Coordinates of C-alpha atoms and ligand atoms in Angstrom, one line a residue:
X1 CA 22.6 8.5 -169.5
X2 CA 21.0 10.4 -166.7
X3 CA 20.3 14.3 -167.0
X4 CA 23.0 16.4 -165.3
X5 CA 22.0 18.0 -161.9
X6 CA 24.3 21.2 -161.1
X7 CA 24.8 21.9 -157.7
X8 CA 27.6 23.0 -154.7
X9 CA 27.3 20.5 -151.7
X10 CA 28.1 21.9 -148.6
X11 CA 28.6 19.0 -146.1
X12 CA 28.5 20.2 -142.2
X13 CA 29.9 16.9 -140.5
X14 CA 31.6 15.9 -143.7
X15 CA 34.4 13.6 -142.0
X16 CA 31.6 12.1 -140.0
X17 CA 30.7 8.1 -140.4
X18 CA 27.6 8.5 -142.4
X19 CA 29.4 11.0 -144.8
X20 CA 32.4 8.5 -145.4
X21 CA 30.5 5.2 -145.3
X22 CA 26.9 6.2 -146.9
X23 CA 27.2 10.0 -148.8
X24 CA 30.1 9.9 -150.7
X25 CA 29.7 6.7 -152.6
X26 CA 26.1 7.5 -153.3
X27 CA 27.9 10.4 -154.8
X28 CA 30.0 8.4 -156.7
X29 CA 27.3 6.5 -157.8
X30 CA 25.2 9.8 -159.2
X31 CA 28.5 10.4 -160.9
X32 CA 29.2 7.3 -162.6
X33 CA 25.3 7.3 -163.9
X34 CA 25.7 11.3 -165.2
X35 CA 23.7 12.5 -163.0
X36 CA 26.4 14.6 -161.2
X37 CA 29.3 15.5 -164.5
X38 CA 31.4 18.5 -165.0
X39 CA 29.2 20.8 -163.1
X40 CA 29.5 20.3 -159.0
X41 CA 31.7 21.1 -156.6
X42 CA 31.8 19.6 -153.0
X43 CA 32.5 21.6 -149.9
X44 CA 33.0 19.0 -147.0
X45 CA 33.8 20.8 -143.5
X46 CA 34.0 19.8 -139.8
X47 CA 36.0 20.6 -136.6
X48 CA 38.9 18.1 -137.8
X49 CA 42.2 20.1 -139.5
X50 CA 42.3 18.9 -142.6
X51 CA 43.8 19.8 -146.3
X52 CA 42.0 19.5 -149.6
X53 CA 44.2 16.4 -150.5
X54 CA 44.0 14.5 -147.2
X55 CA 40.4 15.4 -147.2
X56 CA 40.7 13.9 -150.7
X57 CA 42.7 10.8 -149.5
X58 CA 40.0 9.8 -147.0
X59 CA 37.1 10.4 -149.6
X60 CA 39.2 8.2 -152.1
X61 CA 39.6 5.6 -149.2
X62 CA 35.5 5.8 -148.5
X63 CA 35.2 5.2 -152.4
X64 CA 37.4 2.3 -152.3
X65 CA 39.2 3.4 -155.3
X66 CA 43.0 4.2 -156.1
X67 CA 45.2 7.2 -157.2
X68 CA 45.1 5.0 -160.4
X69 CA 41.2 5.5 -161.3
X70 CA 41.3 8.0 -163.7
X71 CA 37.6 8.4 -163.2
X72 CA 37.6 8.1 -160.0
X73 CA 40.4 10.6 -159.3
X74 CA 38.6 13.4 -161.7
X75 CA 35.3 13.1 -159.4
X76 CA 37.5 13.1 -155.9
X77 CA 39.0 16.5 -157.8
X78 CA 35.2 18.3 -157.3
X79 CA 36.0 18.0 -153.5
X80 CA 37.8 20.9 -151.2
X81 CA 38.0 21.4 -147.3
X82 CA 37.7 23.2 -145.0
X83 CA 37.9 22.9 -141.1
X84 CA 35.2 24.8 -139.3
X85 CA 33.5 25.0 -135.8
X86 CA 29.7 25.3 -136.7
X87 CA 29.1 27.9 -133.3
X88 CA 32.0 30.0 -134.9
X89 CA 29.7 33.0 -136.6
X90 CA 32.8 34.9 -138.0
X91 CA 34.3 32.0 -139.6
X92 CA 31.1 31.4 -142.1
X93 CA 33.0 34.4 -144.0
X94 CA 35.4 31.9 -145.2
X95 CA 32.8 29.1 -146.2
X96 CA 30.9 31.7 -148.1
X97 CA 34.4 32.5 -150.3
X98 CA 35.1 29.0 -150.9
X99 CA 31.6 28.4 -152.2
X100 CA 31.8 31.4 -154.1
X101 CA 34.9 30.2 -155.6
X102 CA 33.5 26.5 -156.1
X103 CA 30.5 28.1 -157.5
X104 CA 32.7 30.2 -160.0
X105 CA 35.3 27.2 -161.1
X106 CA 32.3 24.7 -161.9
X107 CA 28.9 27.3 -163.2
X108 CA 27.0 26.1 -160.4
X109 CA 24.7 28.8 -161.0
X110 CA 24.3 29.7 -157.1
X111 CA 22.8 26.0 -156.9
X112 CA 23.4 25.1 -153.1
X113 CA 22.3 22.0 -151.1
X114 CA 24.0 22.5 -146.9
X115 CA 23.6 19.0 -145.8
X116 CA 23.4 18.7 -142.0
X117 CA 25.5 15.3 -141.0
X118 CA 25.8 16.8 -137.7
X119 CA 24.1 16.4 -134.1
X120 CA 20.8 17.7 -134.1
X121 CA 21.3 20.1 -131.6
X122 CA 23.8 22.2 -134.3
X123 CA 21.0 22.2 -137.2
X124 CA 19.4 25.5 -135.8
X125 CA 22.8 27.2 -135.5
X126 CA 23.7 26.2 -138.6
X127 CA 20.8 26.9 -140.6
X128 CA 20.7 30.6 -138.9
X129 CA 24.4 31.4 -139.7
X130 CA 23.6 30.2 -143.2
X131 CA 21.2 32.7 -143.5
X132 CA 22.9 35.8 -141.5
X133 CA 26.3 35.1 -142.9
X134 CA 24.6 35.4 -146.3
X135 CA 25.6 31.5 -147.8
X136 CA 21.6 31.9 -149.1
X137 CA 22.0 34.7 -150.5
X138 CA 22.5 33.1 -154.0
X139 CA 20.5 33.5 -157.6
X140 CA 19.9 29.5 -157.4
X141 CA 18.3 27.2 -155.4
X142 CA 19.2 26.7 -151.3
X143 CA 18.3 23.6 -150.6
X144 CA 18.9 22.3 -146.6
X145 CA 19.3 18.7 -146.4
X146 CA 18.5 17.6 -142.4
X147 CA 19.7 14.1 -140.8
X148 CA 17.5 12.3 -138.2
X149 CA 16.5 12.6 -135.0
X150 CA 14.2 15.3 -135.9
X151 CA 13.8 16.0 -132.1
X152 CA 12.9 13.6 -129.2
X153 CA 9.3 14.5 -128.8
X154 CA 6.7 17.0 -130.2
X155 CA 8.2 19.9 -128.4
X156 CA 11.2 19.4 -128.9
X157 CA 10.7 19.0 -132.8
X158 CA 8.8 22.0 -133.1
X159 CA 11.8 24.1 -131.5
X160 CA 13.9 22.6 -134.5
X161 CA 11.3 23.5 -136.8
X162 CA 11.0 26.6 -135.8
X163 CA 15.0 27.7 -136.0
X164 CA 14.9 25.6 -139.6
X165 CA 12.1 27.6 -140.6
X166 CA 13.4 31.2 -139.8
X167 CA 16.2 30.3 -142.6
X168 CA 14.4 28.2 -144.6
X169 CA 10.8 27.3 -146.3
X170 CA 9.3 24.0 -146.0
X171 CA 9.9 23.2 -149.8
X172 CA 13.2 23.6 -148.9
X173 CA 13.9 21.5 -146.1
X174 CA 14.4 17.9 -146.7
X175 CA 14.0 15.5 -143.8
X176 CA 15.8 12.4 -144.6
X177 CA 14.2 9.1 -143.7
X178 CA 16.1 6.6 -145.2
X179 CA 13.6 3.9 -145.4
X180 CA 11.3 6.3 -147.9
X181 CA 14.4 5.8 -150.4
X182 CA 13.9 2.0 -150.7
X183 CA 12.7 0.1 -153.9
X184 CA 10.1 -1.6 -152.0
X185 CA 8.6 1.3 -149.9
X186 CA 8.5 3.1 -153.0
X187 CA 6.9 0.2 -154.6
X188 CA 3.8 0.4 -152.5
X189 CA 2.5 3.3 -154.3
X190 CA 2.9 1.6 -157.5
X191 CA 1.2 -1.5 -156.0
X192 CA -1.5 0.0 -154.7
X193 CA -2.6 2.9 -157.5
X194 CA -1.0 1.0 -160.3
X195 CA -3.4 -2.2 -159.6
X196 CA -7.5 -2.3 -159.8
X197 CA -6.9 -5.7 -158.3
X198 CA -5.3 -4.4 -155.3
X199 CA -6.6 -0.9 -154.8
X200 CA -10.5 -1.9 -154.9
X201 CA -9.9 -4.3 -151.7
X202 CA -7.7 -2.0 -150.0
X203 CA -10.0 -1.1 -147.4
X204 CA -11.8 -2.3 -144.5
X205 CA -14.4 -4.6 -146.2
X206 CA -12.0 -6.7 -147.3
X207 CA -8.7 -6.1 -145.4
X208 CA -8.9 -7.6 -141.9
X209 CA -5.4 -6.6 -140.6
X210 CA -2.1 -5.0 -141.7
X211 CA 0.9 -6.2 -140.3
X212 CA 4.6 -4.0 -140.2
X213 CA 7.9 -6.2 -138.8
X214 CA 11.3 -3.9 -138.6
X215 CA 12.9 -6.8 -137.3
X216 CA 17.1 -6.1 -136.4
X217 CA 19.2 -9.0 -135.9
X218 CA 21.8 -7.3 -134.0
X219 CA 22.1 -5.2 -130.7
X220 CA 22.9 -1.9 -130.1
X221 CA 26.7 -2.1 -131.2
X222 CA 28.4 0.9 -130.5
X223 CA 25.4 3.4 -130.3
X224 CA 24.5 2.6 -127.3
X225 CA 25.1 6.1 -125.9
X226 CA 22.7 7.5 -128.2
X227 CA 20.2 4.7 -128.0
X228 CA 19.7 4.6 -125.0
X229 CA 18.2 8.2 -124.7
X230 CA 16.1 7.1 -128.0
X231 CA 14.8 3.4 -128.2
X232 CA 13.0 1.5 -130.1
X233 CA 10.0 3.7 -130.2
X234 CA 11.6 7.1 -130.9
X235 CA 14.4 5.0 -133.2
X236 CA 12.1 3.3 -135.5
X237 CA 8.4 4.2 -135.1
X238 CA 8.7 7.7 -134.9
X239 CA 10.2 8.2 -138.2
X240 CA 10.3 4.7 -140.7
X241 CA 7.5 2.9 -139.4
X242 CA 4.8 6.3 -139.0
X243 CA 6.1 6.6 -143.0
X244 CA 5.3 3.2 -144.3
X245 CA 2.1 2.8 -142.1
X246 CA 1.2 6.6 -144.0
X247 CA 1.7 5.0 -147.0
X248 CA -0.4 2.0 -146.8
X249 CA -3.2 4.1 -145.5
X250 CA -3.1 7.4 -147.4
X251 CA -6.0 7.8 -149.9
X252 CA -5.1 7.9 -154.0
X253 CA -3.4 11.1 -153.9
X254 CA -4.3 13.9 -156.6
X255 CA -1.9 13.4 -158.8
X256 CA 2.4 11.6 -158.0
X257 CA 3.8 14.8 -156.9
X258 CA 5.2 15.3 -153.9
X259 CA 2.9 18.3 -152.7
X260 CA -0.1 15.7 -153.5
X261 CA 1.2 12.7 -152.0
X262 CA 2.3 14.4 -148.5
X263 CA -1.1 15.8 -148.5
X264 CA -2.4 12.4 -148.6
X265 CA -0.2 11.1 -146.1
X266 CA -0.9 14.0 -143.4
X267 CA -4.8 13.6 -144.1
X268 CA -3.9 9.6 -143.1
X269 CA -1.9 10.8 -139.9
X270 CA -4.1 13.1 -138.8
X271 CA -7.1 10.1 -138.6
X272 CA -4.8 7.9 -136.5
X273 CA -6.6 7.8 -132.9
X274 CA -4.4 9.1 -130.6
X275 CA -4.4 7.3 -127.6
X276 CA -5.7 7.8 -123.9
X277 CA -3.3 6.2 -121.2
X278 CA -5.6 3.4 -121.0
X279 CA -5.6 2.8 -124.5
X280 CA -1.8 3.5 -124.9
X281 CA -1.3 1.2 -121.8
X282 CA -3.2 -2.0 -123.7
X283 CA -2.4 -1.5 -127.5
X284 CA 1.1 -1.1 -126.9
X285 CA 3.9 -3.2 -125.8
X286 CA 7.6 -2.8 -125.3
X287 CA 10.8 -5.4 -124.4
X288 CA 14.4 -5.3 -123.4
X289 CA 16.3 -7.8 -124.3
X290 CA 18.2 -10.2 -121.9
X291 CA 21.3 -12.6 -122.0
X292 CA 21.2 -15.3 -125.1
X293 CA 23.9 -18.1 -125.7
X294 CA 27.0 -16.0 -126.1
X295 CA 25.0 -12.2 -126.1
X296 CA 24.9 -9.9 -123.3
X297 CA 21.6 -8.2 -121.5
X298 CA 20.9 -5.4 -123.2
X299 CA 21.6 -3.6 -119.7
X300 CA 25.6 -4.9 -119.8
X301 CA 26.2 -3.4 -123.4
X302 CA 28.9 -0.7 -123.2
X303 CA 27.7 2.4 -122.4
X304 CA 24.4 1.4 -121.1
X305 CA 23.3 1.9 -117.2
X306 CA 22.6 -1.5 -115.9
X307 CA 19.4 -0.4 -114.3
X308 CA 18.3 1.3 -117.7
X309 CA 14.2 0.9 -118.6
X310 CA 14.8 1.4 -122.3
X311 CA 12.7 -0.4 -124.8
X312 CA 15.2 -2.4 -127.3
X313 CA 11.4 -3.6 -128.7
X314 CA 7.6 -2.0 -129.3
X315 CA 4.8 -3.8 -130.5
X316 CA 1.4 -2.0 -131.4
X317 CA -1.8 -1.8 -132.6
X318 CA -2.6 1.6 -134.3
X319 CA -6.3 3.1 -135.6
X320 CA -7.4 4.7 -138.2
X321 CA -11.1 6.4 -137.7
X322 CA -11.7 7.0 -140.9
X323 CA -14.3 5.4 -143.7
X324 CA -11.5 3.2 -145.2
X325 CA -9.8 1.5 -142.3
X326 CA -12.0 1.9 -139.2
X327 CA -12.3 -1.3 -137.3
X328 CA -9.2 -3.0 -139.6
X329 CA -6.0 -2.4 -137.0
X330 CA -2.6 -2.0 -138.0
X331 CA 0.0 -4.1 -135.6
X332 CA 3.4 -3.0 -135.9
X333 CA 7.1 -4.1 -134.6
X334 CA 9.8 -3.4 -134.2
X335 CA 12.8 -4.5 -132.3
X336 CA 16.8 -5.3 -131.7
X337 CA 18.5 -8.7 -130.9
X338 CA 15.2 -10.5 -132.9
X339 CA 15.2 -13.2 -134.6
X340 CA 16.6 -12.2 -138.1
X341 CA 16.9 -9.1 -139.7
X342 CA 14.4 -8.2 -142.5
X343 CA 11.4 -5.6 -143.1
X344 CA 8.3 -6.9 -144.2
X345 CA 4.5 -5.7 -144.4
X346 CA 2.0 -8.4 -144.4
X347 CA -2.0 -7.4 -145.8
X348 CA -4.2 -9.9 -144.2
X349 CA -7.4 -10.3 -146.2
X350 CA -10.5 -11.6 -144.6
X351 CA -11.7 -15.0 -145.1
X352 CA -14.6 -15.5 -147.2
X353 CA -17.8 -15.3 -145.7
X354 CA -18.6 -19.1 -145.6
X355 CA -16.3 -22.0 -146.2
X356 CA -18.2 -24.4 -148.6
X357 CA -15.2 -26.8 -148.9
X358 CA -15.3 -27.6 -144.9
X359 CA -18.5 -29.7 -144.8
X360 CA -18.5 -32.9 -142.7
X361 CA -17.6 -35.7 -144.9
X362 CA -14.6 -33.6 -146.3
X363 CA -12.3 -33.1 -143.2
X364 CA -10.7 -29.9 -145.3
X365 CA -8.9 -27.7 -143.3
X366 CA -10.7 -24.2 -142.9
X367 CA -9.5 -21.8 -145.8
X368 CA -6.9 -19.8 -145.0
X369 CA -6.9 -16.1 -145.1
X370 CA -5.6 -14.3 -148.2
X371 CA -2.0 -12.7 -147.5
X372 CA -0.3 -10.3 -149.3
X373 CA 3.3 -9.7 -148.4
X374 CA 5.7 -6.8 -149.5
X375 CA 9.5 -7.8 -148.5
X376 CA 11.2 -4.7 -148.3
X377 CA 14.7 -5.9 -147.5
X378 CA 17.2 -7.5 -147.4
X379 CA 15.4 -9.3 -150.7
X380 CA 12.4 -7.2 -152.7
X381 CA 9.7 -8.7 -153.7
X382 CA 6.1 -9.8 -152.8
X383 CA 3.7 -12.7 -152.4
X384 CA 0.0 -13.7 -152.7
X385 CA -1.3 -16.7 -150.4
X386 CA -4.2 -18.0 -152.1
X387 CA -6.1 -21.4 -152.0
X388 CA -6.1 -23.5 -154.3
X389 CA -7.3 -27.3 -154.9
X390 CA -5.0 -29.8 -153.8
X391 CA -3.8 -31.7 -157.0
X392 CA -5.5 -35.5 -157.5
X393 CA -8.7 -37.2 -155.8
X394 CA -11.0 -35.7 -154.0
X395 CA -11.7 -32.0 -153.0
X396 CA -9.0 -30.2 -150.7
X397 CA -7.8 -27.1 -150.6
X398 CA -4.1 -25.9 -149.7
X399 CA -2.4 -22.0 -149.5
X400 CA -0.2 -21.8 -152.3
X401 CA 2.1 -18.5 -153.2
X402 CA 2.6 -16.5 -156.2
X403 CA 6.4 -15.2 -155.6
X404 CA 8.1 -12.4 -157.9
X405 CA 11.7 -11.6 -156.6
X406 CA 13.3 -9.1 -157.6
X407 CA 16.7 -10.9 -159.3
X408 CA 19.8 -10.8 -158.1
X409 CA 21.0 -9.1 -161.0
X410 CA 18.5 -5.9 -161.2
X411 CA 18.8 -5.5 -156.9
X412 CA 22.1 -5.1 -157.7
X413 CA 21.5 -2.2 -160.1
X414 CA 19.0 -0.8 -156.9
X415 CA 20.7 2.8 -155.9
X416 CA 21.1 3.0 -152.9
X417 CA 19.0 4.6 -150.7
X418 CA 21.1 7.5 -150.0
X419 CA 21.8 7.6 -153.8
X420 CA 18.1 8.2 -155.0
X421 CA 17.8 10.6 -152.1
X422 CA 20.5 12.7 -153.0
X423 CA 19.1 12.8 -156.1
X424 CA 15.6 13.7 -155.2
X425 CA 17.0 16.9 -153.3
X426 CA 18.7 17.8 -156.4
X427 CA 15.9 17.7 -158.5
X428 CA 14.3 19.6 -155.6
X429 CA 11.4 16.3 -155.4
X430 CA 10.0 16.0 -151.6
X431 CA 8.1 13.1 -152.0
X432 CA 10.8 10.7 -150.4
X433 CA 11.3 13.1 -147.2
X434 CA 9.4 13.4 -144.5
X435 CA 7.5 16.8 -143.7
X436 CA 6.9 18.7 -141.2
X437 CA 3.2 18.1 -140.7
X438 CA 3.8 14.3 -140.8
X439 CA 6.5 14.2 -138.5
X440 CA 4.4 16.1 -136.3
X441 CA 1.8 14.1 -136.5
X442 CA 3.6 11.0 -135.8
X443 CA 5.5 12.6 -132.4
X444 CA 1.9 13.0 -130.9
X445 CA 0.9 9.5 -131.4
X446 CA 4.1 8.5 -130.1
X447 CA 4.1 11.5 -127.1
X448 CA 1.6 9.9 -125.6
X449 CA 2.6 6.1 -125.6
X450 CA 6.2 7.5 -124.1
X451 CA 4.1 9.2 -121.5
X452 CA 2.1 6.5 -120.2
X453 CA 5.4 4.2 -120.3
X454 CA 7.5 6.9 -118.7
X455 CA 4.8 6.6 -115.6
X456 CA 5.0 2.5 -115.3
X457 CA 7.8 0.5 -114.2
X458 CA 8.9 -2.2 -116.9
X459 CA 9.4 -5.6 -116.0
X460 CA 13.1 -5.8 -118.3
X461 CA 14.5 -7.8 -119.2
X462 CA 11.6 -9.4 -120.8
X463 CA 12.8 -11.6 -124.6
X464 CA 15.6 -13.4 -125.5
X465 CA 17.9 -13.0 -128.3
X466 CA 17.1 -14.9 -131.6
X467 CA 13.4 -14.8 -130.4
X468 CA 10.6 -12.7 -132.1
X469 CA 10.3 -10.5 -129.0
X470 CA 8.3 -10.6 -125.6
X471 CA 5.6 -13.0 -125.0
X472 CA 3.1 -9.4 -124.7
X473 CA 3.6 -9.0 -128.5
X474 CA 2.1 -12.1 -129.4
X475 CA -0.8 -11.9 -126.4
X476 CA -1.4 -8.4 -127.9
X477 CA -2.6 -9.5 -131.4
X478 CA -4.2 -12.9 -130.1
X479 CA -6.2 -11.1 -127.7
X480 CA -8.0 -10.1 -131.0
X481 CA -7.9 -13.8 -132.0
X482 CA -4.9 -12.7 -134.8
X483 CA -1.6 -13.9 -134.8
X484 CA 1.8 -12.8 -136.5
X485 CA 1.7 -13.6 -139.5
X486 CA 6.0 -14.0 -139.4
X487 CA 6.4 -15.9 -136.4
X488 CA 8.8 -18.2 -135.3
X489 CA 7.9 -22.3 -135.4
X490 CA 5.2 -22.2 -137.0
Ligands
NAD501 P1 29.9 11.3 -136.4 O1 30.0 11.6 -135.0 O2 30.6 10.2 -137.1 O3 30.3 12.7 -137.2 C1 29.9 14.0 -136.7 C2 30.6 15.0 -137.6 O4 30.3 16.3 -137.0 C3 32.1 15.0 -137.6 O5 32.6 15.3 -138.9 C4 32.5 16.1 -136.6 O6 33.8 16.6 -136.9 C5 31.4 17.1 -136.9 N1 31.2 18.0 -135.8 C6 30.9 17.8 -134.5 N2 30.9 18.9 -133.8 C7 31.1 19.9 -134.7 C8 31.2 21.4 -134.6 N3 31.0 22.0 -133.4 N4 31.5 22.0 -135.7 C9 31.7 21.4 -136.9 N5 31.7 20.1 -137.0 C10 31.4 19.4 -136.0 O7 28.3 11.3 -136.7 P2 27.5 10.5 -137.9 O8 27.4 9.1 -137.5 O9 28.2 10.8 -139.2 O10 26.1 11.1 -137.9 C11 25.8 12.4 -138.4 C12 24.3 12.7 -138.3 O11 23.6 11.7 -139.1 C13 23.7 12.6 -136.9 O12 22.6 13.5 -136.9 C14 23.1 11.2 -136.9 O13 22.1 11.1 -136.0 C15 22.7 11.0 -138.3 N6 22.6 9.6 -138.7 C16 23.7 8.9 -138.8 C17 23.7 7.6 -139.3 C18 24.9 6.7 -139.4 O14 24.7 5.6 -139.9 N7 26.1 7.1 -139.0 C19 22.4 7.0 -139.6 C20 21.3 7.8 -139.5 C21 21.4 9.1 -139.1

């Protein structure tokens, strides 16, 4: 059984969608696995008036369990109410009791975690009554978990920063990117520093190209409101893709802490080129998508202007100048409406200097480069194309894969995301949240890309649904005589 993490939760937004549908089972989850036992206590509060038990029924009903779950029912017994309006200073007084009393009742030992499930634009309010009203002021840990957007651009993130930071240090803020608390993404450390084989051609000698596909099979649903101010850009390169991309750069960290490994990560950042407006003009690409068989344009969803420019879609081609990676590009996308919906990273190696197998008399197709694919979701696992020798007569060669999936049974037993998150901020481990240097670094790549597309007029809408995106995304990698290496009919 897992060790026993004590803490209060103090949920701001805590009748929200992601609290309901993502936080509260991944409690459950902890719960069920030891990790959270006799000693926790949750606080959930928002504007909606609300008692302890139907706050209880509606937590039971996210947990999709019944009165009758004994176990159930004695970890839906850790959670109390309380209705509260966030810009209400005075009314911090009573959130302060009820943790007190929470704190009492279960020996949290002033262990306190605020999670922010709010809009952004409450974090710095919250995080300053938190300190004024004196919910810090505890002989434990305070611990301030934040949701995204971390702001919209550079400026406005450092704002948030700045409010965060009058409350709190950076080792206590936790920046949730979900995609850090995936099997897979995780898995790339261990690929890379667990493997000679890998590590010593991880570089630009023998690396020709890396390759990052976000690919989303459906539109914007019933976000539109909020996407439409974001984009593809802000939505997913910003925050997920920036993270991976660290990751496959970074250098071997120190040693797997979390203090080491952001250190490499921000050194890996802070050698990405940073474009011009010419460059940002030709390594970047965005799309909007149009009308498909029975799908709308993008621009006659619900709640979207119909003369809106936003990108649905971004391809690009980012550089590193440092000694590792300079001259081996990293193409990313990212996109809604595509094709299918899966996240992948593709590690092109380069071909071997000379072919010996094409000579004349052989007719051998030209060896194929060396690929190395992480499939991040929905199914984990990776694959090696190598050549091998065709079986029987003669001297051919073929690409042939080495496959491990990870089984159905043990992706089953994968927490969740939000699960191993949760835990990580309870253990007080940074590693899987993004900070403040990184996401800094990533808004100035991406500043300048939004400001060079802010000046031009799009021509949208410019894919169609079920396709891989624009025809631009493909012309921007052939143009350096690449190609996808996930591409439709091929
Ligand atoms: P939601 O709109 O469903 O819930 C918002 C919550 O905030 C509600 O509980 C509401 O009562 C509360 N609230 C609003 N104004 C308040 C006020 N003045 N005082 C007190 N409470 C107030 O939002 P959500 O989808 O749960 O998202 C919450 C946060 O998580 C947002 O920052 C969002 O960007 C982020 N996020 C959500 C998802 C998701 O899947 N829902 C995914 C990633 C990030």
């Amino acid at each position: 059984m897992a060790a026993e993490r004590t803490s209060l939760f103090i949920f701001f937004g805590g009748t929200g969608d992601l609290a309901y549908r993502k936080l509260y089972p991944s409690m459950y989850n902890l719960y069920k696995k030891g990790t959270l036992r006799e000693h926790f206590g949750v606080l959930g509060t928002s504007r909606e008036k609300l008692t302890d038990e139907q706050f209880r029924d509606q937590v039971r009903k996210s947990l999709g369990t019944t009165k009758t779950d004994k176990d159930a029912e004695k970890f839906i017994s850790h959670f109390v109410y309380e209705a509260h309006d966030v810009t209400d200073k005075a009314h911090y007084q009573v959130l302060k009791t009820r943790a007190e009393e929470l704190d009492k009742k279960y020996e949290l030992n002033g262990n306190r975690i605020f999670y922010l499930s709010l809009a952004p634009s409450f974090f710095g309010t919250v995080a300053g009554f938190l300190k004024t009203e004196g919910l810090t002021d505890t002989k434990g840990f305070d611990r301030v978990v934040i949701e995204k957007p971390f702001g919209r651009d550079f400026d406005s993130a450092q704002q948030l920063n700045d409010a965060l930071s009058k409350s709190f240090d950076e080792e206590q803020i936790f920046r949730i990117d979900h995609y850090l608390g995936k099997e897979m993404i995780q898995n790339i450390e261990a690929v890379r520093f667990g493997n000679t084989l890998v590590e010593s051609l991880w570089n630009n000698r023998y690396i020709d190209n890396i390759q990052v596909t976000l690919s989303e099979k459906l539109g914007v649903e019933e976000r539109a409101s909020y996407y439409d101010n974001s984009g593809a850009l802000r939505d997913m390169v910003q925050n997920h893709i920036m993270q991976i991309v660290s990751l496959l750069a970074m250098e071997q960290p120190v040693s797997f802490t979390d203090v080491d490994i952001r250190a490499e990560k921000v050194k890996a950042l802070r050698s990405l080129r940073v474009y011009n407006v010419a460059e940002a003009s030709t390594n970047f690409v965005r799309g909007q998508y149009g009308a498909g068989d029975s799908q709308r344009a993008y621009r006659d969803e619900d709640n979207v202007p119909h003369d809106s420019n936003n990108d649905t879609f971004v391809a690009g081609k980012l550089l590193f100048d440092n000694y590792r990676w300079s001259g081996t590009p990293f193409y990313i996308r990212t996109g809604k409406m595509l094709a299918d919906k899966f996240t992948r990273v593709d590690v092109v190696f380069k071909k071997p200097l000379i072919d010996i197998f094409s000579f004349p008399q052989n007719h051998n197709a030209p060896l194929e480069a060396n690929v190395l694919t992480m499939y991040i979701e929905p199914h984990a696992g990776f694959s090696l194309r190598l050549n091998a020798k065709t079986n029987g007569q003669g001297f051919q060669t073929e690409p042939i894969n080495l496959d491990y999936f990870v089984d159905a049974k043990d992706s089953k037993a994968t927490p969740e995301p939000y699960e191993r998150l949760i835990h990580d901020v309870m253990k007080g481990d940074g590693t899987n949240f993004s900070s403040w240097q990184e996401v800094s670094y990533a808004w100035r790549f991406v500043d300048q890309i939004r400001k060079v597309w802010d000046l031009q007029q799009p021509q949208f809408p410019n894919y169609t649904p079920g396709s891989m995106g624009p025809a631009s995304a493909d012309e921007l990698i052939q143009r350096d005589h690449r190609q996808w290496v996930y591409r439709l009919n091929k």
